[in-house]
Coordinates of C-alpha atoms in Angstrom, one line a residue:
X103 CA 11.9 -22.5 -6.8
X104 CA 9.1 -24.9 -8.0
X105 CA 6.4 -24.4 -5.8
X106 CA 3.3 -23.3 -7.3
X107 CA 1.3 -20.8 -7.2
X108 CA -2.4 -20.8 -7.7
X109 CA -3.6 -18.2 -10.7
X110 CA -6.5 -15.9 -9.8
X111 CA -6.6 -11.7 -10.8
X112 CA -7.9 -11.2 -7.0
X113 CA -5.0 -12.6 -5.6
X114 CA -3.3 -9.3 -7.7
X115 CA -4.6 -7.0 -4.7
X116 CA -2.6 -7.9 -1.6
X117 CA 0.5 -7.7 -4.3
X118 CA -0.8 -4.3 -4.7
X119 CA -0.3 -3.3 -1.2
X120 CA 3.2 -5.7 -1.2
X121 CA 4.4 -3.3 -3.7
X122 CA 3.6 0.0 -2.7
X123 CA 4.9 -0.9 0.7
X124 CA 8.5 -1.3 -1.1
X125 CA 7.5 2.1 -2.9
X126 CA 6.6 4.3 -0.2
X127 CA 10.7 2.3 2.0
X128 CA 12.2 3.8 -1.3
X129 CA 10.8 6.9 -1.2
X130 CA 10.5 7.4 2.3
X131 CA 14.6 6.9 2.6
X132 CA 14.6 9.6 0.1
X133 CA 12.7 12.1 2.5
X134 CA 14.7 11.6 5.3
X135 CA 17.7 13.5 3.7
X136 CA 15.8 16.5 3.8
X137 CA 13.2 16.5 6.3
X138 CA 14.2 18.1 9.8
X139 CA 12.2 17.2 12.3
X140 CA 11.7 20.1 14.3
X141 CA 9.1 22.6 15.3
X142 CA 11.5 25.3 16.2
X143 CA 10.2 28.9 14.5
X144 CA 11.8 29.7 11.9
X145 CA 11.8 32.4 9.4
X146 CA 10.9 31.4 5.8
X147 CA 13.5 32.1 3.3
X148 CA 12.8 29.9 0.6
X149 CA 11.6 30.1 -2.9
X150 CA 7.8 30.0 -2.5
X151 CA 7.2 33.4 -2.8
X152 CA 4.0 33.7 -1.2
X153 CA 4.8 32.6 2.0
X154 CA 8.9 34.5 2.4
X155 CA 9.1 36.1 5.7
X156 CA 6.6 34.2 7.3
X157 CA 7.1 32.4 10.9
X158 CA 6.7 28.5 10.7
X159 CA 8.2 25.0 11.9
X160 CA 11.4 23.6 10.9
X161 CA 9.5 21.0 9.9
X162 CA 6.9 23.0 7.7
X163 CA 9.7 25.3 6.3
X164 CA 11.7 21.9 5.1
X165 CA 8.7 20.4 3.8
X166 CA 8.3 23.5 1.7
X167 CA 12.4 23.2 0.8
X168 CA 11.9 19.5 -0.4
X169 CA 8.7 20.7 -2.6
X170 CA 10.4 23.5 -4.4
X171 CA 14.4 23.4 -4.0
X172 CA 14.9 19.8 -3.8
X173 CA 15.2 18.5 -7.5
X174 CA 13.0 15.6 -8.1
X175 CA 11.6 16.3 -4.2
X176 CA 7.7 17.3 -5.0
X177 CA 7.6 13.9 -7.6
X178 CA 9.0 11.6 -4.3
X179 CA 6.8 13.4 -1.7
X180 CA 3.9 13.1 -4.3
X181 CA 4.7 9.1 -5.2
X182 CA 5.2 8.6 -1.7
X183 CA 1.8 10.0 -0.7
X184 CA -0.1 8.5 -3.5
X185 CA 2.0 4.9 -2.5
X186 CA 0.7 5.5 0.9
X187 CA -3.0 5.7 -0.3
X188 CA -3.0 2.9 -2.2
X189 CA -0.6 0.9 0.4
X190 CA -3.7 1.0 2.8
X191 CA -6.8 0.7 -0.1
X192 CA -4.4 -2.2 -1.6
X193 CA -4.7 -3.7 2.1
X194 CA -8.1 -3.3 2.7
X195 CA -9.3 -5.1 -0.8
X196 CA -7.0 -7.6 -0.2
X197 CA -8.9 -8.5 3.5
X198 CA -11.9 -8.1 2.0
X199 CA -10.6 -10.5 -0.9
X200 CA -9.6 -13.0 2.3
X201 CA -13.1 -12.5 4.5
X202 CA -15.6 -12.9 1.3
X203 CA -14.1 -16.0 -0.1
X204 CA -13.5 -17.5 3.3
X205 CA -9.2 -17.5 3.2
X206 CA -9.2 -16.7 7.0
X207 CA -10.3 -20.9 7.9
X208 CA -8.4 -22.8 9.3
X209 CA -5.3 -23.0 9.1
X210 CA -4.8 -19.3 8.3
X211 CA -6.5 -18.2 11.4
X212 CA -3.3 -16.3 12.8
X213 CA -1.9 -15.0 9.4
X214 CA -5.9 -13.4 9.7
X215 CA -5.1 -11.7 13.0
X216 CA -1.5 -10.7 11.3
X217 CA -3.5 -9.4 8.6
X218 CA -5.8 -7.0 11.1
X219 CA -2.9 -6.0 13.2
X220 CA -1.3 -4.6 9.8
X221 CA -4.5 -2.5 9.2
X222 CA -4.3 -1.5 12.5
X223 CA -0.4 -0.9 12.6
X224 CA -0.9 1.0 8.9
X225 CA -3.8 3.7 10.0
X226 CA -1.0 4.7 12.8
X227 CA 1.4 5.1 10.2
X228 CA -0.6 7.2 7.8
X229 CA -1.6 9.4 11.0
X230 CA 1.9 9.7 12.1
X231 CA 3.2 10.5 8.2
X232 CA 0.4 12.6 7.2
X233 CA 1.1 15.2 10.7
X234 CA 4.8 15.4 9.9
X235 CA 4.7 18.5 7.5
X236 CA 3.5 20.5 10.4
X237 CA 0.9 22.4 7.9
X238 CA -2.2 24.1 8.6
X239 CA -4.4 20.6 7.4
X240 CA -2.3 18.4 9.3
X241 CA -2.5 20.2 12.6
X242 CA -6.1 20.3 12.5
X243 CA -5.8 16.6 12.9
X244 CA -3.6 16.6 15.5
X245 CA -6.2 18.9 17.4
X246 CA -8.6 16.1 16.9
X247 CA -6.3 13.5 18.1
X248 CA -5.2 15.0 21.2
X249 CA -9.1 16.0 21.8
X250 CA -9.8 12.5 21.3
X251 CA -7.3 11.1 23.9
X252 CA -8.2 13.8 26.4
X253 CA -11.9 12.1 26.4
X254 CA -10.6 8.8 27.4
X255 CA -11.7 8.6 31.2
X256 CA -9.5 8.8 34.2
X257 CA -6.1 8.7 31.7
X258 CA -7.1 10.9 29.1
X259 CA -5.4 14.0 30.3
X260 CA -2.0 12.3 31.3
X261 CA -1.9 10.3 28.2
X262 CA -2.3 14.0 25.7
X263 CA 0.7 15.0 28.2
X264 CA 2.9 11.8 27.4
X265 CA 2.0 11.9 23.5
X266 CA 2.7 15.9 22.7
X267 CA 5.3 16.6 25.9
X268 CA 2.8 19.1 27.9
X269 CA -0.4 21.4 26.6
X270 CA -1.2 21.1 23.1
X271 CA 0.7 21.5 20.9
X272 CA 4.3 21.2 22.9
X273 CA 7.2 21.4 20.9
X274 CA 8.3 17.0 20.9
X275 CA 5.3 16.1 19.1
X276 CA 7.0 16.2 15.3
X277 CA 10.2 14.8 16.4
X278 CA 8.0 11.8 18.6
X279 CA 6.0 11.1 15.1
X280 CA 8.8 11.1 13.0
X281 CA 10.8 8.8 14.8
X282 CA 7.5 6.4 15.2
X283 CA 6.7 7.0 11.5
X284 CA 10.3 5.9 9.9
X285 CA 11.9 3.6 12.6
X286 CA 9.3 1.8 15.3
X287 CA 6.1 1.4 12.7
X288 CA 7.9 0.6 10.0
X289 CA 10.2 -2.3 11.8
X290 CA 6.9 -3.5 12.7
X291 CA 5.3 -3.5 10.0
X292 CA 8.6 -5.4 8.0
X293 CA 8.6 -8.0 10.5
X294 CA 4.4 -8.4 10.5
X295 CA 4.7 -8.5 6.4
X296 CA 7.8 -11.2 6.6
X297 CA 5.7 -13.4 9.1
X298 CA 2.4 -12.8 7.2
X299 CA 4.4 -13.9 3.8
X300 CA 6.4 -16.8 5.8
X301 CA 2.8 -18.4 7.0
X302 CA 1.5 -17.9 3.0
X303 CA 4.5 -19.8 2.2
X304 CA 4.6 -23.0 4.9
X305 CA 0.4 -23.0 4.7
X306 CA 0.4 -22.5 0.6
X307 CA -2.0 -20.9 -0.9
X308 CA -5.7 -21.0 -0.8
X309 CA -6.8 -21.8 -4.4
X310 CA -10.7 -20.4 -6.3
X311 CA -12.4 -23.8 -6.9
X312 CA -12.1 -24.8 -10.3
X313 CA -11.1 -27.6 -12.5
X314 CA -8.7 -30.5 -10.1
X315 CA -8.4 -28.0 -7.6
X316 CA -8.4 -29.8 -4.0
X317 CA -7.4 -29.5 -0.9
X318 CA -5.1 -31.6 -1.2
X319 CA -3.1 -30.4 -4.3
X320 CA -2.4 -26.8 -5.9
X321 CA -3.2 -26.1 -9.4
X322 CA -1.1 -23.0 -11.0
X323 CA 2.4 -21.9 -12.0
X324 CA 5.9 -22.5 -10.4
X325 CA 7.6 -19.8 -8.5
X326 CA 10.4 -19.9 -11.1
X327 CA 10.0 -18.6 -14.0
X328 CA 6.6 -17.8 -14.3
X329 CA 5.3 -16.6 -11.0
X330 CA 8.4 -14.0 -10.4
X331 CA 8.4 -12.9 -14.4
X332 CA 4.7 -12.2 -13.9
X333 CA 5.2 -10.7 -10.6
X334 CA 7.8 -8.5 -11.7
X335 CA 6.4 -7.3 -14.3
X336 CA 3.2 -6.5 -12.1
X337 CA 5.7 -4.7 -9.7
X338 CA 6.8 -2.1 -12.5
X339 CA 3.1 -2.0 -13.4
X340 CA 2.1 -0.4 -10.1
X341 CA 5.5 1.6 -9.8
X342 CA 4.4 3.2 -13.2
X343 CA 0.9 3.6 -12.1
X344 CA 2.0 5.4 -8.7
X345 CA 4.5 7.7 -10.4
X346 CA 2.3 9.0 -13.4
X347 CA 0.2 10.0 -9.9
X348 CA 3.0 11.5 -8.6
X349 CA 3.4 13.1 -11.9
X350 CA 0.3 14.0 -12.8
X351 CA -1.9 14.5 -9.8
X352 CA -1.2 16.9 -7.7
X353 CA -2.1 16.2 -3.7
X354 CA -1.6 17.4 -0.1
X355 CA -0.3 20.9 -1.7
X356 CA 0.5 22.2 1.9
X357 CA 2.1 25.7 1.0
X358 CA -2.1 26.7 -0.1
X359 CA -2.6 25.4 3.8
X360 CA 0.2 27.3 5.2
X361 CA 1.8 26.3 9.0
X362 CA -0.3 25.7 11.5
X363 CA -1.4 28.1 14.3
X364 CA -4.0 27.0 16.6
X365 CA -5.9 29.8 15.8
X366 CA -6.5 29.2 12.1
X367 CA -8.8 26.6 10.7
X368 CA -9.7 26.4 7.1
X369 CA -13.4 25.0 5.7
X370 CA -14.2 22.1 3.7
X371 CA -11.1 20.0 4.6
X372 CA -11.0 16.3 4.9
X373 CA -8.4 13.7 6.0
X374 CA -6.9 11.3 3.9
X375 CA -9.9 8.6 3.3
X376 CA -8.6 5.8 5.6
X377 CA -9.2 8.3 8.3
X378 CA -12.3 9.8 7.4
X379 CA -14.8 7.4 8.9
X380 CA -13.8 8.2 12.1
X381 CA -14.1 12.3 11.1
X382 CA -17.6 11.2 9.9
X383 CA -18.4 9.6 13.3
X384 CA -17.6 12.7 14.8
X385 CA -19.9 14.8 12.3
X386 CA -22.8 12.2 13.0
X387 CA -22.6 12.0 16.8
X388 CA -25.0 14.2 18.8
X389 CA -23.8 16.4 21.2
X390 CA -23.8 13.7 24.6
X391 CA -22.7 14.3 27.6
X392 CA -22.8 12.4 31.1
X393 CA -21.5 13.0 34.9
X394 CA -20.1 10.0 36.1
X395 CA -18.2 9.7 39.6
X396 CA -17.3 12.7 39.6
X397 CA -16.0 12.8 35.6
X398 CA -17.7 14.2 33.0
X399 CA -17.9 11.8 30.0
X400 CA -17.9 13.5 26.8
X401 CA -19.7 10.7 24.5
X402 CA -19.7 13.2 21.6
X403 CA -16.3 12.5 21.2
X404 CA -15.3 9.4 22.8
X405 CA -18.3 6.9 21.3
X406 CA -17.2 8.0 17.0
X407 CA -13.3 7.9 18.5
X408 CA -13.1 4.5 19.9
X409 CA -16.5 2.7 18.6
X410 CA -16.3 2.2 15.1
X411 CA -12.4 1.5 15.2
X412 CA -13.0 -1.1 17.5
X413 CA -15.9 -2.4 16.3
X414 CA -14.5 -3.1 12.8
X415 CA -10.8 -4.3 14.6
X416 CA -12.7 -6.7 17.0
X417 CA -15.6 -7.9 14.5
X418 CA -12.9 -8.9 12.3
X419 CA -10.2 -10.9 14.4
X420 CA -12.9 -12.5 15.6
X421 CA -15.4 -13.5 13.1
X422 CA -13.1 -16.5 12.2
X423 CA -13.5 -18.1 15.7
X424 CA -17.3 -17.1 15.9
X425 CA -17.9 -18.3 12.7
X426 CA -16.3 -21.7 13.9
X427 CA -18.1 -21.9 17.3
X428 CA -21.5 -21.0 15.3
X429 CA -20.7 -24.1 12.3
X430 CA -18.4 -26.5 14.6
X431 CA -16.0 -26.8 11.3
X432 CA -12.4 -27.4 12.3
X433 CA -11.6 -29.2 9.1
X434 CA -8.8 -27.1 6.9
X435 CA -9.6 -25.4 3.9
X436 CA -7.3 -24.8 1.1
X437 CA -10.2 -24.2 -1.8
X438 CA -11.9 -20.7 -1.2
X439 CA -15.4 -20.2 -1.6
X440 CA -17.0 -18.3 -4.5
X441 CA -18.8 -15.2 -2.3
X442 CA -22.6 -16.4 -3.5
X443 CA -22.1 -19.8 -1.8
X444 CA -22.1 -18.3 2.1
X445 CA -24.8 -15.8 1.5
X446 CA -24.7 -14.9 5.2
X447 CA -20.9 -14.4 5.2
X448 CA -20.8 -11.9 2.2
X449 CA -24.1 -10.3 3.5
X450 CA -21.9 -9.3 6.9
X451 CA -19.2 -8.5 4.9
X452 CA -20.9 -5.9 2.7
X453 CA -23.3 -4.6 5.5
X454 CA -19.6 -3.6 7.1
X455 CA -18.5 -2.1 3.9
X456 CA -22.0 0.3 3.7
X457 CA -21.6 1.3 7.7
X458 CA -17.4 2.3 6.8
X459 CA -18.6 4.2 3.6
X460 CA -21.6 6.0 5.1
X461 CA -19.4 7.3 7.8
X462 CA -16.4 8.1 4.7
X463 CA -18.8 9.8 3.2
X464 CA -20.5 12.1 6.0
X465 CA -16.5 13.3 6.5
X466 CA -17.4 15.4 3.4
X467 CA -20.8 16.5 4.2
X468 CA -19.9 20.2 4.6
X469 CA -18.6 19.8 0.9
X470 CA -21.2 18.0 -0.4
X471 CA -23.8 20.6 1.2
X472 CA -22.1 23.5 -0.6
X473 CA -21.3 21.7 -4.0
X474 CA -25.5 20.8 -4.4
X475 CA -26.9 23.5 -2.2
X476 CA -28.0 20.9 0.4
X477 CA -29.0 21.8 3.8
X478 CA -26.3 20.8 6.2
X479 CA -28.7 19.9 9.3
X480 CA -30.5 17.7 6.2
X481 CA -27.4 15.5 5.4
X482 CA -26.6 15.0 9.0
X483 CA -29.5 13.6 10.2
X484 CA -30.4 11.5 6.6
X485 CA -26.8 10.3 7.5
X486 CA -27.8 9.3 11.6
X487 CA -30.4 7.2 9.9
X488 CA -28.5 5.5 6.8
X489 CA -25.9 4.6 9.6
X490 CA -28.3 2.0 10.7
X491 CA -30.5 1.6 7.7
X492 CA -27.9 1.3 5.2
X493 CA -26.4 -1.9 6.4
X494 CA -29.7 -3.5 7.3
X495 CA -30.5 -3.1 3.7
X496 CA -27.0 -3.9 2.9
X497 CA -27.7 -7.0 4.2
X498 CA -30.9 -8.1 2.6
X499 CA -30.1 -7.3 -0.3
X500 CA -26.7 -8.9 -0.4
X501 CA -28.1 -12.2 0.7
X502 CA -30.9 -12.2 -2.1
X503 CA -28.2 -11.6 -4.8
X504 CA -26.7 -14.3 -3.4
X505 CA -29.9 -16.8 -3.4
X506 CA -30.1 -15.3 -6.7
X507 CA -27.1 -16.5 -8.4
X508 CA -27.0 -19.9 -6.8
X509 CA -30.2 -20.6 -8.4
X510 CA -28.5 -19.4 -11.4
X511 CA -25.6 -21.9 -11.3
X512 CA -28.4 -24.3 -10.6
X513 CA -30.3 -23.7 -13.5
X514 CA -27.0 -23.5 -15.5
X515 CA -26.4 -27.2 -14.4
X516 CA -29.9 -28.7 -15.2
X517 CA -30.3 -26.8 -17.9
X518 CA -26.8 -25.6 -19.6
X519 CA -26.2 -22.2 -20.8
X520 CA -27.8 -20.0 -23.5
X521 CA -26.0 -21.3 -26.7
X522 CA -27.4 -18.0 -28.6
X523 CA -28.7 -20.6 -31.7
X524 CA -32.3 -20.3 -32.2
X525 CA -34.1 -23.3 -33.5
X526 CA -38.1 -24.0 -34.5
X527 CA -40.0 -27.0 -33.2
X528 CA -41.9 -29.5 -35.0
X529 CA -45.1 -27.2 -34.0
X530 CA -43.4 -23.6 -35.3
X531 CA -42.3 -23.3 -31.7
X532 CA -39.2 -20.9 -31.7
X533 CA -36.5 -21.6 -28.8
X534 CA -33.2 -20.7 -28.0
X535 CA -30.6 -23.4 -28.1
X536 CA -29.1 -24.6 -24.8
X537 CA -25.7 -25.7 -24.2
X538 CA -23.8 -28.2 -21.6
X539 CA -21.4 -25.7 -19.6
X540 CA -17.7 -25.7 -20.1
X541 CA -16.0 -28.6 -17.8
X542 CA -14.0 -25.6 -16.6
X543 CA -17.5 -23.5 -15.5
X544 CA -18.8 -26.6 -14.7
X545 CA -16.2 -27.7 -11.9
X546 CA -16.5 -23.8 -10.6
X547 CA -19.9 -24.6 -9.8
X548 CA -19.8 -27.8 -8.4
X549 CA -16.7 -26.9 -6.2
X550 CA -19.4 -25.2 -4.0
X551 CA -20.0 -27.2 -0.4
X552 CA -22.8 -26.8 2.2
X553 CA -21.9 -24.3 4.8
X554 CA -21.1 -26.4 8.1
X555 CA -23.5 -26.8 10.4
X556 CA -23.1 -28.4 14.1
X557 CA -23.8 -32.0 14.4
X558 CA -27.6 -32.8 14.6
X559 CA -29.1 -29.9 13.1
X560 CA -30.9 -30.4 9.2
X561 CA -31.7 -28.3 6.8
X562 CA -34.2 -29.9 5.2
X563 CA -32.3 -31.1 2.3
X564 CA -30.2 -33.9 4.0
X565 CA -27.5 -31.0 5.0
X566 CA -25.7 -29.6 7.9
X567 CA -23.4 -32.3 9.5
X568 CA -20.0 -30.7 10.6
X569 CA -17.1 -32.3 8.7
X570 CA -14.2 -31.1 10.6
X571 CA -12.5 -33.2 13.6
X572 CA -13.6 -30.9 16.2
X573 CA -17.7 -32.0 16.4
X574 CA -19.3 -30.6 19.0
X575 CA -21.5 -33.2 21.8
X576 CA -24.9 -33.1 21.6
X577 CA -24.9 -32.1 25.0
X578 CA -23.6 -28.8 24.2
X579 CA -27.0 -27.6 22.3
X580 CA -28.9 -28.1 24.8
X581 CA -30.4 -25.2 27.3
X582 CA -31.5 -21.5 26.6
X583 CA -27.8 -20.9 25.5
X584 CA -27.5 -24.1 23.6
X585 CA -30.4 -23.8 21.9
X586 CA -29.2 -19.9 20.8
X587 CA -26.5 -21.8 19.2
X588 CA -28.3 -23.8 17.6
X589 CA -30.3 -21.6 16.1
X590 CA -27.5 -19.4 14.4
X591 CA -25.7 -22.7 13.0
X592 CA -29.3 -23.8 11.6
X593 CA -29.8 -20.5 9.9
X594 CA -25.9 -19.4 9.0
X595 CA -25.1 -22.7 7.7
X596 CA -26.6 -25.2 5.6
X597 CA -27.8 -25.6 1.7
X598 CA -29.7 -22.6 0.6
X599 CA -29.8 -23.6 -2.8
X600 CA -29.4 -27.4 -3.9
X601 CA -27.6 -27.5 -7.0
X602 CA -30.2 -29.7 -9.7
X603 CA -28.6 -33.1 -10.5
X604 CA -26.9 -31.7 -13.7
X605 CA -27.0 -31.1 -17.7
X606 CA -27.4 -35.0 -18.8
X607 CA -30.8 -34.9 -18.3
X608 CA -30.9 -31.6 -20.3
X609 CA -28.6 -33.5 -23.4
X610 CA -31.1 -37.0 -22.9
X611 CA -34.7 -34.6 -23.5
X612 CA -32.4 -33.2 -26.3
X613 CA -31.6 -36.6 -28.1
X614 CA -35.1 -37.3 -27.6
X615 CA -36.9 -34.2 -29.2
X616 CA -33.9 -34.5 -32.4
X617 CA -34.8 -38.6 -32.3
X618 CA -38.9 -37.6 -32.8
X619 CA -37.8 -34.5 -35.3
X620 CA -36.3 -37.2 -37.6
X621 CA -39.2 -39.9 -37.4
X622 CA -41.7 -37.0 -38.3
X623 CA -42.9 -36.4 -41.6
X624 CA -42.4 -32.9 -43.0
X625 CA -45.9 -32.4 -43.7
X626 CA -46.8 -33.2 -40.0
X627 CA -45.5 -30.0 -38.7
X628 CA -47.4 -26.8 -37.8
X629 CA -46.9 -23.2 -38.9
X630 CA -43.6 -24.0 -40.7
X631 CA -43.2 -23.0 -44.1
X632 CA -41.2 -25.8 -45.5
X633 CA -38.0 -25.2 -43.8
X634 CA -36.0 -28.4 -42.3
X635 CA -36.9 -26.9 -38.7
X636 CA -33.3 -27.2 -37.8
X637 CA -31.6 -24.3 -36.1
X638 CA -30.8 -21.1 -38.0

């Protein structure tokens, strides 16, 4: 019950998604009374007017019960919607929170790979939730899915039979999602949260460098009473947040959809965003096709299906071991870096984040062509290009921000900070007054270390030694593939920016100019006007 926890707001955002996952098990239960899994016609006798008499699912026709003739049903399926949204936006910050400040290190290598197999796990889940209404919306997706697996070569066509029990759309495939969707995923998602929260616990927490923060101690609050008050209290925060949504915000109104026939489609619809890069990969894809031993591959399809997905998965349960084999650190880490202080990191991370939200965005390009009278043929191809241009620029310009502001806690340290005092020198001079930094900003700024390099390789500034226990032999850097290696430690790791020696050189000019101001005589100074030339 003592064992503290460090303080920082970012470490807030994987609470988020902790607390919306206890949300959406609430809720969810709730559901289940009243959902019937079934896509057996039925005839519509409800109290949704416009739709009475009308032939649709089971599951469709409860969906519509639970909306209007459930009491309290439309707020649960609405806070349970909006609970799963932010469950999954709540889990993506909180890996980007882990990625940019370098959490993922060693030791917290497999609680990183936990931490991608949830985001994995969790786009299932929202796939298999958001196709159990059985609407018109919902089975447009489905289309997409089974079209998708039927492009996967040699298995493709028996797989679409295993998932929806025969031709699209069989009659199992509600009753197969429901039972993944509120017993299988969910199991495994508990038991992935419990280990993922079990390894925070025996690892403790990584800590924002700071005033006596180490990695050898933790600086913040016990469990009991302050970490559990404050977290409880941040629990009924979200709660509130996610039922005033519920409330207030209407979404996924599926009796304006109506069911689903495979003969209906309706325009300008979009999935719910954690699906929609992939629906913009589809968008952005030309139409490819190629004949391969006797199979005809339908790249159009299968390359925006399975690339993206995998490349994000795969680039980010393994950028901790890259990273590693490209620095030859295997020390542990327990202090997180600030984002500035591994420019190349944070520039990968963000050129990432501009290739998911180009592809997010060209999901909506049919609406955004109708909203501003844009020429749909326009946006696609501007988006074919941004796809690869946007996170080359992504890139640059991340890493000069970053060069940027560790010159700026440079300068803050040789220098101090703008005091906002002006003051008038002995020769009328005007200057703003500069300050020594707070020991707390201070110790922020001089928690920063020298990204690893492999042993050997300089920087030019006395830098690059690994400092872990795993150093690599020289032996290993040598030939074309050695020397590759090389090359990326030498330019991903290193000093960029040396921090100046610090602000006592600043205070010892300062003693001196207010140790010449006193031995001067009045008269001796230029353009004043009789003032004492002290600061105003």
């Amino acid at each position: 019950m003592r064992k503290i926890f460090p303080d920082h707001w970012s470490f807030l955002l994987g609470e988020i998604a902790l607390y919306t996952f206890v949300i959406l098990l609430l809720t969810g239960t709730f559901l289940t009374f009243f959902f019937k899994p079934s896509m057996q016609e039925v005839t519509y006798t409800g109290s949704y007017a416009p739709l009475k008499g009308v032939m649709m699912s089971e599951a469709y026709s409860s969906t519509l019960d639970i909306s209007f003739d459930v009491r309290g049903g439309l707020l649960m399926r609405q806070i349970h919607h909006w609970a799963a949204l932010l469950f999954i936006g709540g889990l993506m910050i909180h890996m980007l929170r882990v990625f940019f400040t370098g959490a993922y290190r060693k030791p917290r290598e497999l609680n990183w790979l936990i931490g991608v197999a949830l985001l994995l796990i969790t786009l299932i889940e929202g796939l298999t939730g958001y196709s159990l209404p059985d609407d018109l919306l919902s089975g447009a997706g489905l289309r997409i899915t089974a079209g998708i697996a039927q492009m996967i070569p040699i298995v493709g066509t028996w797989m679409t039979f295993l998932i929806f029990g025969g031709e699209f759309p069989g009659s199992d495939i509600i009753a197969r999602f429901y039972s993944l969707h509120i017993l299988l995923i969910p199991a495994l998602l508990l038991a992935l949260i419990t280990g993922h929260l079990f390894l925070m616990w025996v690892q403790k927490h990584t800590q924002m460098p700071g005033k006596g923060r180490t990695n050898m101690n933790v600086v913040g609050s016990p469990l009991w009473p302050a970490f559990m008050i404050k977290s409880g209290a941040y629990f009924m925060f979200t709660f509130a947040t996610v039922a005033l949504l519920g409330g207030l915000a209407q979404i996924n109104p599926i009796w304006l959809f109506g069911p689903y026939s495979p003969a209906n489609i309706s325009a300008g619809t979009q999935p719910d965003f954690y699906m929609g890069f992939l629906d913009g990969a589809l968008r952005l894809m030309p139409g490819w096709e190629v004949d391969f031993a006797g199979y005809t591959l339908t790249l159009s399809v299968l390359i925006p299906a399975l690339g993206p997905i995998l490349l994000i998965t795969l680039g980010l349960a393994l950028y901790p071991f890259m990273e590693q084999w490209v620095t030859g650190d295997r020390s542990e880490h327990h202090v997180a870096d600030r984002p500035r202080n591994n420019p190349h990191r944070t520039s990968i991370g963000m050129a990432a984040v501009v290739f998911y939200g180009v592809l997010w965005l060209s999901a909506a390009n049919d609406v955004i062509a109708a909203h501003f009278h844009l020429s749909m043929n326009e946006l696609i191809y501007v988006g074919r290009v941004l796809i690869f241009l946007g996170p080359f620029l992504a890139y640059v310009i991340t890493y000069r921000i970053c060069l940027g502001l560790q010159r700026r806690d440079a300068q803050v340290l040789a220098h101090g900070v703008e005091a906002g005092v002006i003051k008038r020198l002995p020769d009328g001079e005007y200057i703003e007054v500069h300050a020594p930094p707070t020991p707390d900003l201070e110790d922020r700024i001089r928690g920063k270390a020298p990204v690893p390099m492999l042993p050997g390789l300089g920087d030019g500034h006395g830098n690059g030694h690994g400092d872990g226990d795993g150093e690599v032999p020289p032996e290993e850097l040598r030939g074309r593939f050695g020397r590759l290696r090389a090359r990326m430690s030498r330019a991903y790791g290193g000093e960029k920016v040396p921090l100046e020696e610090s602000h006592e050189e600043y205070r010892e000019q300062e003693e001196e100019e207010h140790a010449v101001m006193a031995t001067r005589p009045a008269g001796g100074r230029k353009g004043g006007t009789g003032g004492s030339g002290g600061p105003h």
